[in-house]
Every structure is written in C-alpha cells, then in structure tokens.
XYZ file of C-alpha atoms in Angstrom:
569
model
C -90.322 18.180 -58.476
C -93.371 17.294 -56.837
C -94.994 18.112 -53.583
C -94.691 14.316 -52.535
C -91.320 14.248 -53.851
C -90.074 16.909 -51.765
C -91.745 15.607 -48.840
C -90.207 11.968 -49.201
C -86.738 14.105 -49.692
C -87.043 16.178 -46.721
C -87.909 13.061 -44.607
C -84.551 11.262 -46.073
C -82.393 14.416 -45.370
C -83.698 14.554 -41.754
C -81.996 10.959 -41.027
C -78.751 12.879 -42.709
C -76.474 12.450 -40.351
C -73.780 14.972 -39.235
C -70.250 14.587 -36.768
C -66.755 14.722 -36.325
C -66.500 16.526 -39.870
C -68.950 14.201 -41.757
C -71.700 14.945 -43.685
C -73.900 11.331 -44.649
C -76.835 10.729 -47.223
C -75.941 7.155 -46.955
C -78.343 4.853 -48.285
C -81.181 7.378 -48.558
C -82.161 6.046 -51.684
C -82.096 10.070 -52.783
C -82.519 10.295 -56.528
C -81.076 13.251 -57.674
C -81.462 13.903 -61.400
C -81.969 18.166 -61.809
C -80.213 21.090 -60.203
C -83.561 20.939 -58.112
C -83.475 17.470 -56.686
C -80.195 18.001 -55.286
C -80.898 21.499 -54.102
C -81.547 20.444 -50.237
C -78.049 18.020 -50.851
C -76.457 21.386 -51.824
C -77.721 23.549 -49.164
C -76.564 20.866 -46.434
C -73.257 20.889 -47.692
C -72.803 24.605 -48.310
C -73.644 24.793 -44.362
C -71.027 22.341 -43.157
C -68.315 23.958 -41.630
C -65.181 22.179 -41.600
C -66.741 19.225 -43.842
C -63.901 16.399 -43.677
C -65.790 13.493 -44.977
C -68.876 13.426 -47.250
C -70.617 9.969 -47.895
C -72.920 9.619 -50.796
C -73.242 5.999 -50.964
C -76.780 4.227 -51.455
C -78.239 6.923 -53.772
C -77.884 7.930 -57.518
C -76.805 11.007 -59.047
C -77.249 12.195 -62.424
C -75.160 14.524 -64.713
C -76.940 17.548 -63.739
C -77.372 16.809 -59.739
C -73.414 16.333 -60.204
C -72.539 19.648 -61.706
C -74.431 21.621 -59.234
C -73.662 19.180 -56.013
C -69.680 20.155 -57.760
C -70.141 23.525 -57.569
C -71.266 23.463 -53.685
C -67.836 21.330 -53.363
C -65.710 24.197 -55.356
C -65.550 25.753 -51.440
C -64.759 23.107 -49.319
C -61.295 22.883 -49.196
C -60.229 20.638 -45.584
C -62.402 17.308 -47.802
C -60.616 14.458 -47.107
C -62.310 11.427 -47.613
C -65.035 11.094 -50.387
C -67.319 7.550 -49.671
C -69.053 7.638 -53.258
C -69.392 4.046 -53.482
C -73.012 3.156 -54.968
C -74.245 5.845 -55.894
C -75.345 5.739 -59.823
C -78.042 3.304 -59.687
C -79.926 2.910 -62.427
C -77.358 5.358 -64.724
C -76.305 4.740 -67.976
C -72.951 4.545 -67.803
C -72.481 7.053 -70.490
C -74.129 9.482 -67.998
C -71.352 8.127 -65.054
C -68.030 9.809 -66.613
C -69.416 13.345 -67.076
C -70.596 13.317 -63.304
C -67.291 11.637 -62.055
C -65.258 14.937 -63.745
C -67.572 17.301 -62.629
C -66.963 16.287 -59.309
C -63.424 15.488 -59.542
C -62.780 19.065 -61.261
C -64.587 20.526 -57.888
C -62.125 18.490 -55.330
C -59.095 20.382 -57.830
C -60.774 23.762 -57.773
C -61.368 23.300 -53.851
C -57.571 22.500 -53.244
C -58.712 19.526 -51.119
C -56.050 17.185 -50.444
C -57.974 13.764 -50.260
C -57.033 11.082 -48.151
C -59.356 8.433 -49.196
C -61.452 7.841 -52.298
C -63.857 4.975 -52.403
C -65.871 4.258 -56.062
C -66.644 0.923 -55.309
C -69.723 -0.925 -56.579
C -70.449 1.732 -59.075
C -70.742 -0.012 -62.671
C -69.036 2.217 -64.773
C -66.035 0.373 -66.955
C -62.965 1.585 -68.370
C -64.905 4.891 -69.618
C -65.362 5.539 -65.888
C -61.954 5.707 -64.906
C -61.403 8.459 -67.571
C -64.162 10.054 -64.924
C -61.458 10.327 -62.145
C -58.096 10.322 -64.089
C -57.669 13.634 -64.276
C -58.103 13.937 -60.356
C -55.977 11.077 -59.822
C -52.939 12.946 -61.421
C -54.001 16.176 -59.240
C -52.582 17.544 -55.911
C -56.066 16.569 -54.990
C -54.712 12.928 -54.634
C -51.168 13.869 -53.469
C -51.824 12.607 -50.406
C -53.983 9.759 -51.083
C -54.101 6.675 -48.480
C -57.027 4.724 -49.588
C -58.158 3.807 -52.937
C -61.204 1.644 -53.395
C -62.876 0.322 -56.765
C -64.327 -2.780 -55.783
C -66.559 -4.059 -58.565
C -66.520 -1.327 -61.072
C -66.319 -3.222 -64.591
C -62.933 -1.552 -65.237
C -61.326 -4.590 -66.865
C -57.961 -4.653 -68.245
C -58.362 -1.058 -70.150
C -59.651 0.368 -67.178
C -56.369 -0.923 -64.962
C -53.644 0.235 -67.480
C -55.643 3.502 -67.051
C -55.377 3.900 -63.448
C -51.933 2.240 -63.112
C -50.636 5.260 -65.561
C -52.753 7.572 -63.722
C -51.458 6.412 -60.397
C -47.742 6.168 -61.343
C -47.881 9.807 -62.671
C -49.794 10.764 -59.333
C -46.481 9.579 -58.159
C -44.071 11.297 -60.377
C -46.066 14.357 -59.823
C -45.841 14.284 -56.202
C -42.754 12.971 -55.575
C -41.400 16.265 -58.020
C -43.260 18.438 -55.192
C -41.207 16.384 -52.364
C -43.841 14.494 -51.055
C -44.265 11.362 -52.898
C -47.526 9.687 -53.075
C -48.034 7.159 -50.086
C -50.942 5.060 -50.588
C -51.512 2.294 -48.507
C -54.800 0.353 -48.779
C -56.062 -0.402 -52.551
C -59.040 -2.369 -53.160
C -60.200 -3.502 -56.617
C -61.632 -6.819 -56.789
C -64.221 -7.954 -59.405
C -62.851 -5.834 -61.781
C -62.057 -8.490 -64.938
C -58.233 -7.110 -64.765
C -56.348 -10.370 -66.269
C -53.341 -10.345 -66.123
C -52.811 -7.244 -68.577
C -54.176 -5.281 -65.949
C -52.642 -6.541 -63.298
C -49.461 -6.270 -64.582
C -49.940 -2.887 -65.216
C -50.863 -2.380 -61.753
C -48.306 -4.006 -60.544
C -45.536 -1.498 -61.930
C -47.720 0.739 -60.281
C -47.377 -0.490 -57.141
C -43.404 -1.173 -57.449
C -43.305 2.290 -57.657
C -45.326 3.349 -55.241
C -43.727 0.886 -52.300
C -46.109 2.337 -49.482
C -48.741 -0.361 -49.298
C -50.094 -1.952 -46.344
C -53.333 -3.497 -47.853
C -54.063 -5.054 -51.255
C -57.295 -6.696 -52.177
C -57.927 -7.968 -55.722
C -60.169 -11.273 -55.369
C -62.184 -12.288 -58.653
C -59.867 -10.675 -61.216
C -59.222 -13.753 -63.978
C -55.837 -13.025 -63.128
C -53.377 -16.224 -63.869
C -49.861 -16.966 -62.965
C -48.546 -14.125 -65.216
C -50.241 -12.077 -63.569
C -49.981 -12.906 -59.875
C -46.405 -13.330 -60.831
C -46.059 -9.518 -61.526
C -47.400 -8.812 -58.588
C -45.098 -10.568 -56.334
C -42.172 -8.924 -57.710
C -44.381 -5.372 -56.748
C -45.251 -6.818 -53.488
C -41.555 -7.610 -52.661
C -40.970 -3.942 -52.834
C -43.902 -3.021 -50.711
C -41.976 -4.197 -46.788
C -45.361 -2.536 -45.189
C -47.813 -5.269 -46.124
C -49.910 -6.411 -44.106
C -52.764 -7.943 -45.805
C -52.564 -9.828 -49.136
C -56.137 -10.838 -50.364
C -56.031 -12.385 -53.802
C -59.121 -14.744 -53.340
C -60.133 -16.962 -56.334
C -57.621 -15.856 -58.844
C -55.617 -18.911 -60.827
C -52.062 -19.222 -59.330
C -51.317 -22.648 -59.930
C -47.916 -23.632 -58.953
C -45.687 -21.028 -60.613
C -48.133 -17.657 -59.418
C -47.543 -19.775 -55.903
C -43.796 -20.092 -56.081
C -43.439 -17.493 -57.024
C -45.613 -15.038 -54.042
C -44.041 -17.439 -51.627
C -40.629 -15.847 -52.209
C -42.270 -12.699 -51.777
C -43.914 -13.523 -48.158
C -40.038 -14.739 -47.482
C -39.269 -10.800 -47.752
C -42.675 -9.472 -45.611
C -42.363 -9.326 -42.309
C -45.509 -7.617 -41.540
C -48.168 -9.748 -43.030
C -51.088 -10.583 -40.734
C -53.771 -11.899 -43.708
C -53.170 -13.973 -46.452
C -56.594 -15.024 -48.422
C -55.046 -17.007 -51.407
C -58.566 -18.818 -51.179
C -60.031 -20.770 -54.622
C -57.015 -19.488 -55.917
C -55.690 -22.976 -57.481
C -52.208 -23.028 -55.736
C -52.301 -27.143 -55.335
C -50.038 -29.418 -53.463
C -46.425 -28.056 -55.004
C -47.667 -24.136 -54.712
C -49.446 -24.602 -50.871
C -45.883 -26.275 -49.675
C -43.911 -23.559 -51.041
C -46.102 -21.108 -49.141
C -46.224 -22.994 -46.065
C -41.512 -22.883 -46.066
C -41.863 -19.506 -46.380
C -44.780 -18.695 -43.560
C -42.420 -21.539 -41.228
C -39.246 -19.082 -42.295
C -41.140 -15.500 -40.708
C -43.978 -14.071 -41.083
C -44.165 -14.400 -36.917
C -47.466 -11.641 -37.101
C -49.640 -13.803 -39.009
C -53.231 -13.751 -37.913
C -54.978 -15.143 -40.816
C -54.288 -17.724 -43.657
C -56.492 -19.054 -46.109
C -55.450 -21.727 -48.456
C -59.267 -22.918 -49.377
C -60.737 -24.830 -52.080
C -56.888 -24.975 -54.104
C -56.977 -28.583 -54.768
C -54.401 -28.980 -51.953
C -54.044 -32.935 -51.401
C -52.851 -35.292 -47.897
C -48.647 -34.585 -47.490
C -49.193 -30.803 -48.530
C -52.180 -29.835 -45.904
C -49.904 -31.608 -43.075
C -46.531 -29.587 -44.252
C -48.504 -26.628 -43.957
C -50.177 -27.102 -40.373
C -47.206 -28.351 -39.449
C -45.411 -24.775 -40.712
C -47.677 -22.643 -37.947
C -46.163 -23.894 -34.783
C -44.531 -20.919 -33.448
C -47.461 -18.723 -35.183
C -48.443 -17.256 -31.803
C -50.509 -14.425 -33.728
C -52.570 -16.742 -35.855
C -56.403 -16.557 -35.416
C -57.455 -18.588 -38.571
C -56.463 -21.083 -40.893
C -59.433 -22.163 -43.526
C -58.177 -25.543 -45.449
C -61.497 -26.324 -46.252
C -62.780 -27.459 -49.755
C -59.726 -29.617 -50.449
C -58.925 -32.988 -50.848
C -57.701 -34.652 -47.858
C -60.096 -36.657 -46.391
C -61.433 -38.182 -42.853
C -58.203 -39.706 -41.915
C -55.997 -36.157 -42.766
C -58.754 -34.355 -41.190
C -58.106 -35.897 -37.905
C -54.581 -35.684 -38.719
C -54.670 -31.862 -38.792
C -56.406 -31.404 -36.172
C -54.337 -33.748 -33.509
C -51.139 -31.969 -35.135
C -52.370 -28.509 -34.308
C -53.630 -30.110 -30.461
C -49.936 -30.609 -30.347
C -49.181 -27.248 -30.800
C -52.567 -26.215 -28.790
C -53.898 -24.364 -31.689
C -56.486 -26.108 -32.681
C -59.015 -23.624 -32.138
C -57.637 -21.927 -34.840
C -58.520 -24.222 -37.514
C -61.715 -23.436 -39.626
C -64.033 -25.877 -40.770
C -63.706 -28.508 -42.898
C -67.290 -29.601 -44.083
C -66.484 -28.928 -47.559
C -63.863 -31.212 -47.681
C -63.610 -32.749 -51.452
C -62.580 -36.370 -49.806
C -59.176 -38.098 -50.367
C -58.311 -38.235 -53.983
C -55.522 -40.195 -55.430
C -51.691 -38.402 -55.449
C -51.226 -38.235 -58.753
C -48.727 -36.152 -59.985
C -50.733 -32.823 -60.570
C -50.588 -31.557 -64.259
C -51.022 -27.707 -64.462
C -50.819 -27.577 -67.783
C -48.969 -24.351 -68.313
C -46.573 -24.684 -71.195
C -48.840 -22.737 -73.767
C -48.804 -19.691 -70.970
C -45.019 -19.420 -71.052
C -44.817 -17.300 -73.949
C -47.394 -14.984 -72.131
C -45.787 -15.320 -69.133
C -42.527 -13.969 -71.354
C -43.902 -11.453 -72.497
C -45.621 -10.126 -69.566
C -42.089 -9.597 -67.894
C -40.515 -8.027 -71.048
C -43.152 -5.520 -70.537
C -41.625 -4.470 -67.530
C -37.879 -4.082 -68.487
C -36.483 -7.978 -67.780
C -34.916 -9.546 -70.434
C -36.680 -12.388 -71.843
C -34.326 -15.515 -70.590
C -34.274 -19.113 -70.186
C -35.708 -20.570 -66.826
C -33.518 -22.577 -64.674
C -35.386 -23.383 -61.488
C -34.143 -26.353 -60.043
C -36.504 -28.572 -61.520
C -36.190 -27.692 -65.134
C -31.927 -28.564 -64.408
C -33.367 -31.650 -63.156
C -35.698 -31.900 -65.886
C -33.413 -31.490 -68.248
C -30.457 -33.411 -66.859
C -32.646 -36.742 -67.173
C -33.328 -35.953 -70.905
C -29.996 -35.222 -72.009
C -27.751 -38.579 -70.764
C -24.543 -36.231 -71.446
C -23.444 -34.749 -68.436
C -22.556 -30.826 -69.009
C -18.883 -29.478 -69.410
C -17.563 -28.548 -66.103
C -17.388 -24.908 -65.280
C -14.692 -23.026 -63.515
C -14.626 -19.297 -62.350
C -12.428 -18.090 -65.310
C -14.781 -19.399 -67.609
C -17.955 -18.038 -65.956
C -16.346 -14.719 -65.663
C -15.129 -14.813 -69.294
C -18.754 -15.369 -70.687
C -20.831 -15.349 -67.690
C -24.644 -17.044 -67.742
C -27.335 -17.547 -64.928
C -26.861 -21.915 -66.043
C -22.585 -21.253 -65.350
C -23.087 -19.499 -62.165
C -25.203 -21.971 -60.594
C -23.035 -24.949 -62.180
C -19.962 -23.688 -60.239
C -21.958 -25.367 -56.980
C -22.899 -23.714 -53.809
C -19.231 -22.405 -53.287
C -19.252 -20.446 -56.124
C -19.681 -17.437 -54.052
C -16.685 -17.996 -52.209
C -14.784 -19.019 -55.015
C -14.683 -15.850 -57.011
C -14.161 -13.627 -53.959
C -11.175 -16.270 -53.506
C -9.417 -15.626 -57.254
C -10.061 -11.662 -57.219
C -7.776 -9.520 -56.597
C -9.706 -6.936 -54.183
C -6.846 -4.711 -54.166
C -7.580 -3.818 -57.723
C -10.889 -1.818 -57.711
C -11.096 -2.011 -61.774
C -11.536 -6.116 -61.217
C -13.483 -5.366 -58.189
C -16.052 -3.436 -60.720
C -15.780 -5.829 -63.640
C -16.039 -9.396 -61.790
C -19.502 -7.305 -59.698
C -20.913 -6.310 -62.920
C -20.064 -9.817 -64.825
C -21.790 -11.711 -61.826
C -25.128 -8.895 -62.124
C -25.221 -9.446 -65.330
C -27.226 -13.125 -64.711
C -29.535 -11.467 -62.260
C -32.854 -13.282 -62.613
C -36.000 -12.921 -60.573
C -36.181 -16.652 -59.863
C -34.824 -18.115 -56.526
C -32.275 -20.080 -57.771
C -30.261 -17.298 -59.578
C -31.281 -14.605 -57.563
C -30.067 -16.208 -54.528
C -27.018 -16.681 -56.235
C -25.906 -13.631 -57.420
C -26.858 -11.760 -53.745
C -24.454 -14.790 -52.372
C -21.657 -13.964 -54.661
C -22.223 -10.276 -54.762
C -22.021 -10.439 -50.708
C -18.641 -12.339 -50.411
C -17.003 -10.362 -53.018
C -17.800 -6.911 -51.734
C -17.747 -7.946 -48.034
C -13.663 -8.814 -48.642
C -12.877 -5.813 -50.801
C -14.810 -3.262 -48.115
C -13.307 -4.698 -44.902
C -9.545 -4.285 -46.226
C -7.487 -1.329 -45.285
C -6.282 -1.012 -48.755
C -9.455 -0.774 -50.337
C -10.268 2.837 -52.409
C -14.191 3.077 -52.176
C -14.715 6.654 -53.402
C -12.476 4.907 -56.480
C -14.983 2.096 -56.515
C -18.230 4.189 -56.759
C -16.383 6.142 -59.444
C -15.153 3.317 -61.612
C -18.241 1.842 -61.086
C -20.559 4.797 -62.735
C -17.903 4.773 -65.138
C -18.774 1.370 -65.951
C -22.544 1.796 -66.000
C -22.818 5.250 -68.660
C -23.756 7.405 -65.526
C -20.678 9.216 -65.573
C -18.089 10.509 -67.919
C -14.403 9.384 -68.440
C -11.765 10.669 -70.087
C -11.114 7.357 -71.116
C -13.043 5.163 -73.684
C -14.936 3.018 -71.537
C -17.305 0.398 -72.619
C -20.305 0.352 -70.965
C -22.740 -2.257 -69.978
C -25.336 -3.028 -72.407
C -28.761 -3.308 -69.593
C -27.860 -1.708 -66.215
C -31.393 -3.798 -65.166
C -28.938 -6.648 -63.511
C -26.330 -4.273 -61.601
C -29.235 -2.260 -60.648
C -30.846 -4.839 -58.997
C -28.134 -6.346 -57.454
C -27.069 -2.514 -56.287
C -30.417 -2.820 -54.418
C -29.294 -5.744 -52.476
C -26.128 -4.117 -51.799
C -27.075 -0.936 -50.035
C -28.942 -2.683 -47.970
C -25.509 -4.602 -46.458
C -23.656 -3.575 -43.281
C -20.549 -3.826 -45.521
C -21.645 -0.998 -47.843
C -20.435 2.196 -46.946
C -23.388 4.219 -45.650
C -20.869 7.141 -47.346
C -21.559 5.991 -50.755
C -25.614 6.480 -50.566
C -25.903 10.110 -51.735
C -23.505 9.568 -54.692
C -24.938 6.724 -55.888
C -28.797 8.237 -55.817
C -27.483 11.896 -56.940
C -26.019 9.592 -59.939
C -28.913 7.065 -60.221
C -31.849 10.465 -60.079
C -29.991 12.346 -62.880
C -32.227 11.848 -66.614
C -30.509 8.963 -68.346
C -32.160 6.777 -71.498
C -30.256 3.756 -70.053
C -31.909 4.564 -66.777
C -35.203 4.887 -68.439
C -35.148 1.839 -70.167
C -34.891 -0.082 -66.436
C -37.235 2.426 -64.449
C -38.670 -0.248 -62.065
C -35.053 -1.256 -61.242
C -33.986 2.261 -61.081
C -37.141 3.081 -58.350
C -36.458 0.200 -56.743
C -33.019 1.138 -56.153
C -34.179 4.779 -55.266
C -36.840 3.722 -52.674
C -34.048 0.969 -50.974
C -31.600 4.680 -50.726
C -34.109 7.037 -49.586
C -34.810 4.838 -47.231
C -31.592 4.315 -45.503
C-alpha cells in the first residue's frame, strides 16, 4: 500500500467511531482489497472489548480484506447486530458471495447469536444470497429480529432462496426450543414477482412473529400480494405494512383488506402506487372503519382511486384518534371532491391530517373500472396450489351474482341433508345466512360420531375467500357451541373420534379417513381460539397435530398455523 494510502486510511479510521458496544467505519469510503488494507480495520476490531455492533456500511471490501477482517471476527462472540449495508462498491459480484461466506462462516465459528443483519443496497443477486444462506440456517441467526435486503437484485431465485433458508432457520430453532422470532424484514427493490413473494410468504406464515414488513417496488401482482395476506393474517403483531407501488388491483386489495380486519396493531399502511382503484380502496377503507383503532398512517396514493371511493374512505377514519397521515394524492377526484374531503375530515377535526393533494389527476369519468385479470387466474391458481389449497372454483359474491344474471334458471334449492350428503362451498352458502343455525338445529349433539362427521363435512368447503370462510367459522361456531355447553356431552370422546377421523390416530375399527385434513385444520384453528373449546383439549390436540404424519406434511402451513394458534393459548 502506499505511503499516501496509509495516510488517507489512518485519517478515515481516526473519525471511527466507538460506544455503547459499537465499532463504526461508516461511510469512510475505506477500500479494502489485501490482507494489508484492512490490517488497521482488523487491529480496531481485535481491540474492542465487548463489540456488540459493527457497522461497515459506505466502504467496499474485497475477497481477501473479507477473509482476514473474518478471521478477526472468529473471537468476538457477544456480535449482535452486523450493519453491512453498502459496502461492495465497485465489486464484481462474483467477488460478493465468497466475502459474504467468509464472513458469515466467522459469525458461526464466533458463536454470535445475531440480532440484526442488514445487506441492504449491496448489488449482489440471487448468487449473493447463497453468500449468507448458510448463516441464515445457523444458531448464528437463531435469534434474529431484523432482516434487511433492501435493493439487492435478488429477484425471484434469490427469494425462494431465503424463504427456504429462513423457514429452516425456523425448523432448526424451533427443534432447539426457541423458535426463530423475527420481527422487522425489509426487502424492497428486489424484482421478487410474485414467485418470490409467494415463497416468502410461506415463510412468513411460519414464522408468525412479525411486526414490520417492507417490500415496495417488487413487480409483485395480485397473486402475489394475495399470498401475502393469508401470511400476514397469521402475523397478529403487525404493525407496519409497506407494500408501496406493487400492482394489487382489486382482488390483491380484497383480499389484504380481510387481513387488516384480523390486525389489531397496525399503525402504517403504505399501499401507495399500488393500483388498488375504487372497488379495492373501499374494501380497505370497511375494514380500517371495523378496527384498526392504532392507525397512525395510511397511504392510498396515486391507485387510480375515483370521487364515491376517496369520500367512503375519509369518511372510514372518524374515530381514528391515532392517525397522523392520510396521503390521497395522485388520484382522480378533482376540485369539487377535494373540498369535499377536506370539509368531511373538518367535521371530524382532522383535517390536519390530510396530505396534499397537488398531484391530483382531476375528475375522470366513473366508468366501470376494467382490471383486466382473467388471463392471471390460472396464475393466481396455481400460486395457491403451491401452498397446499386445493385448486377450487371462486364464489365471491359477485361471481354468484355474475353468474345468476347469465344463467336465467334459478338453482335447485338446497336443504341441510343434501349439503351434508355431498357438501360444496356453492351449497353451504345457498342454504342462506341461517345455515349455521340450521345444522346445529338437525344434529343430534348427543351423538359425538355426528358431532365429528357433520364438523368435518362443513370443513371440508373451507376456502380462503370471505364469503365461505365466514361461513364455515359461523357454522362451525353454532354447532360446537351447543354440543360443548350440554351436560351430556363426552369431549375427551370427541377429540378421540375426531383424530380417528383425521388418520392421526389409530382405531381398532376400519375408519375412513378424510382425504385433505387442509379444511378441518383450518377450521380447528378457528376453533381453539373459542371460549366454547375446552382449554383441556389443547395439549392433545398439538401432542397429536406435532407427531410426523405425510397427511400432515402435505398441509404444513395449515398444520403451523394451527400449532402457533395452540402454543399460544
């Protein structure tokens, strides 16, 4: 190195600075290519005692810096948090992989147990995460809280490698007792799709810990964001939700507005540019009028959100006491709805809280909006069968509609007998919105072997759509609710029969067993989480539900959702 060299490094490492268990070269500009540019880097760390934090960002490290900077980190066991964000400038990215292990393999060696990792802003692709997979499946990240990969390149390769990575992470931990409890995770501008986000989203079903996503600039569309509500739904800790310009459209809105239904921590939702229009911003604004009483923040800009929709939703934040923000701006309401939102929320005396609306696109004409999404239903399709739910035919409200006016012959009737003789998600919600109390009315709850057949013939049409979903936890609730209160009622003979029934435990009998336990599963889920259920029944049913299974296997997001719902009780 030479003389000048040195002199420009000692000058940068003199601004390093050092406290409360961190060590920082940020943005030093330090380039550290040999075992001897990084020997002063080395030496500083090698001194720390105690070193809890060590930020690197703002400089660039080469293959050989890494090994040797590694090899200082080999000793430094209490490292928590590791702020490497920006620091290959100027790489190859063939040279970023080799450098990520070396210094992943030194965390392992050290037996640190890392709390956050941040890798953001360094350029390194799907290769790269093969960098820090194998210390993503370590003990290293056991105890990982904060992940962040903002704008690494990983695209959709990249994600299915760090959703496996971070779901065995999981496994891995949660064998050890301790089960992986991450709760921020930041990866926007990665080019994810929605092959990636799906994959991520399993992930994060798994998981169930989070309290902050942010994945803004992803090209992910409504199969996508779709997957991720379901994964949300199972995360109760959110608090922020940042999914800026992504494509929802109307279905990716619908369906993340049932989700926010479920939340009752959220304080930020940036669905920003993300193309939720009129039909998607209305179902978002029921569901923040429904809860969702710690809201501080919601951004619904530049989503082609027209006049009746913009009103419903100011109109929604009335007893939002929390709220700081809400950015409408870039859509298409016009002077006259302008004024209109801002007298409506002078009502409320909240008007401070609206953001500007300079970039208002003007009053367009309410057309009926066209999103143009029949060729994605097949994708959409298969995206789900991915993760275990069987591939069935929608009936949301507006496709019964929908189909109702092209088909002038009115359906057969339906009765309970015939539902339960050949039950379907279309039967169920034919027998009307008494159907619930109808088949708790003609079974015989004295008889726990049609207690167990009539609960696994209605969870048999579980669907994640409203409509049915709703349905079956209606039904589900009425029939168990009258067979738990009654005196006569055997349920140690109910969880029995029941396992029985679902191929998780023997008989003596022949029994025939359920073909997909996805739909009892599920609807189990809902169950526990009753005051009728017996808190009793909880350890049998996960000591059952835990034990290796292939049924089981084939519905593991089910099964851990079901797991997560009875650990927590």
């Amino acid at each position: 190195m030479a003389s000048e060299d040195i002199t420009k490094l000692a000058e940068s490492l003199a601004k390093t600075k050092v406290g409360g268990g961190q060590l920082s070269f940020k943005g030093q500009s330090l380039k550290l290519n040999t075992a001897e540019d990084a020997e002063e880097v080395i030496k500083q760390i090698e001194e720390f005692d105690g070193l809890e934090a060590l930020r690197l960002e703002g400089n660039t490290v080469g293959v050989e810096a890494a090994k040797v900077i590694a090899k200082a980190l080999e000793k430094k066991s209490e490292l928590k948090r590791c702020h490497w964000s920006d620091m290959f400038t100027g790489r190859l990215r063939s040279e970023i992989p080799p450098a990520l292990i070396s210094l992943g393999d030194a965390l392992i060696a050290a037996g640190a147990q890392l709390v956050e990792l941040d890798l953001s802003d360094n350029a390194f692709g799907p290769d790269g995460v093969r960098g820090f997979e194998a210390l993503l499946k370590s003990p290293a990240c056991y105890t990982l809280q904060e992940l962040k990969l903002n704008n690494c390149g990983m695209g959709i390769g990249g994600g299915k490698i760090l959703a496996a990575a971070l779901k065995e992470c999981h496994r891995k931990s949660s064998a050890q007792g301790k089960p992986l409890a991450l709760k921020i995770f930041v990866a926007g501008r990665n080019r994810l799709e929605n092959d990636g986000a799906t994959a991520l989203a399993e992930a994060f079903g798994i998981i169930g810990t989070l309290e902050e996503v942010h994945m803004p600039q992803n090209g992910i569309n409504h199969p996508g964001i779709t997957a991720l509500a379901q994964a949300f739904s199972i995360n109760p800790l959110l608090k922020v939700i940042n999914l800026n310009d992504n494509t929802f459209t109307e279905k990716g809105a619908v369906a993340m507005a049932e989700t926010l239904r479920a939340l009752r921590q959220i304080e930020v939702i940036n669905f920003g540019d993300c193309l939720v229009r009129s039909k998607g911003a209305v179902a978002i604004a029921d569901a923040v009028k429904e809860g969702l009483h710690k809201l501080k923040e919601l951004n619904l800009s530049f989503c082609e959100i027209k006049r009746d929709a913009a009103l419903t939703i100011a109109e929604a934040i009335e007893d939002k006491t929390e709220l700081e923000k809400l950015d409408l701006n870039g859509n298409c309401l016009g002077e006259e709805v302008c004024e209109q939102l801002h007298e409506i929320l002078e009502g409320f005396n909240m008007a401070s809280v609206l953001g500007s609306l300079s970039d208002d696109e003007g009053d367009e004409d309410d057309d009926e909006e066209e999103d143009d999404e029949e060729e994605e239903e097949e994708e959409e399709q298969q995206q789900l069968k991915e993760r275990g739910v069987e591939e069935q035919e929608s009936l949301t409200p507006k496709k019964i509609i929908d189909s109702q006016a092209s088909t002038p012959v009115p359906s057969p009737p339906v009765d309970v007998a015939t539902f339960l003789a050949f039950p379907s998600p279309e039967k169920l919600l034919r027998l009307g919105p008494k159907c619930s109390v109808l088949i708790a009315q003609q079974t015989d709850t004295s008889d726990v072997e049609k207690v167990v057949a009539t609960l696994l013939r209605i969870s048999s049409v579980f669907k994640d759509e409203a409509p049915v979903k709703t349905a079956v936890h209606e039904t589900t609730d009425a029939l168990m609710k009258k067979a738990f209160s009654s005196a006569t009622f055997n349920s140690d003979a109910f969880i029995t029969n029941l396992l029985v029934h679902m191929g998780l435990l023997k008989s003596e009998e022949k029994i025939k067993t359920v073909p997909s336990l996805y739909g009892i599963l599920m609807t189990l889920n809902h169950m526990v989480q009753q005051d009728y259920f017996p808190k009793s029944l909880a350890p049998v049913l996960s000591a059952f539900v835990t034990k290796p299974n292939r049924a089981l296997d084939s519905c593991s997001f089910a099964r851990h959702m079901l797991l997560q719902t009875l650990h927590q009780l």
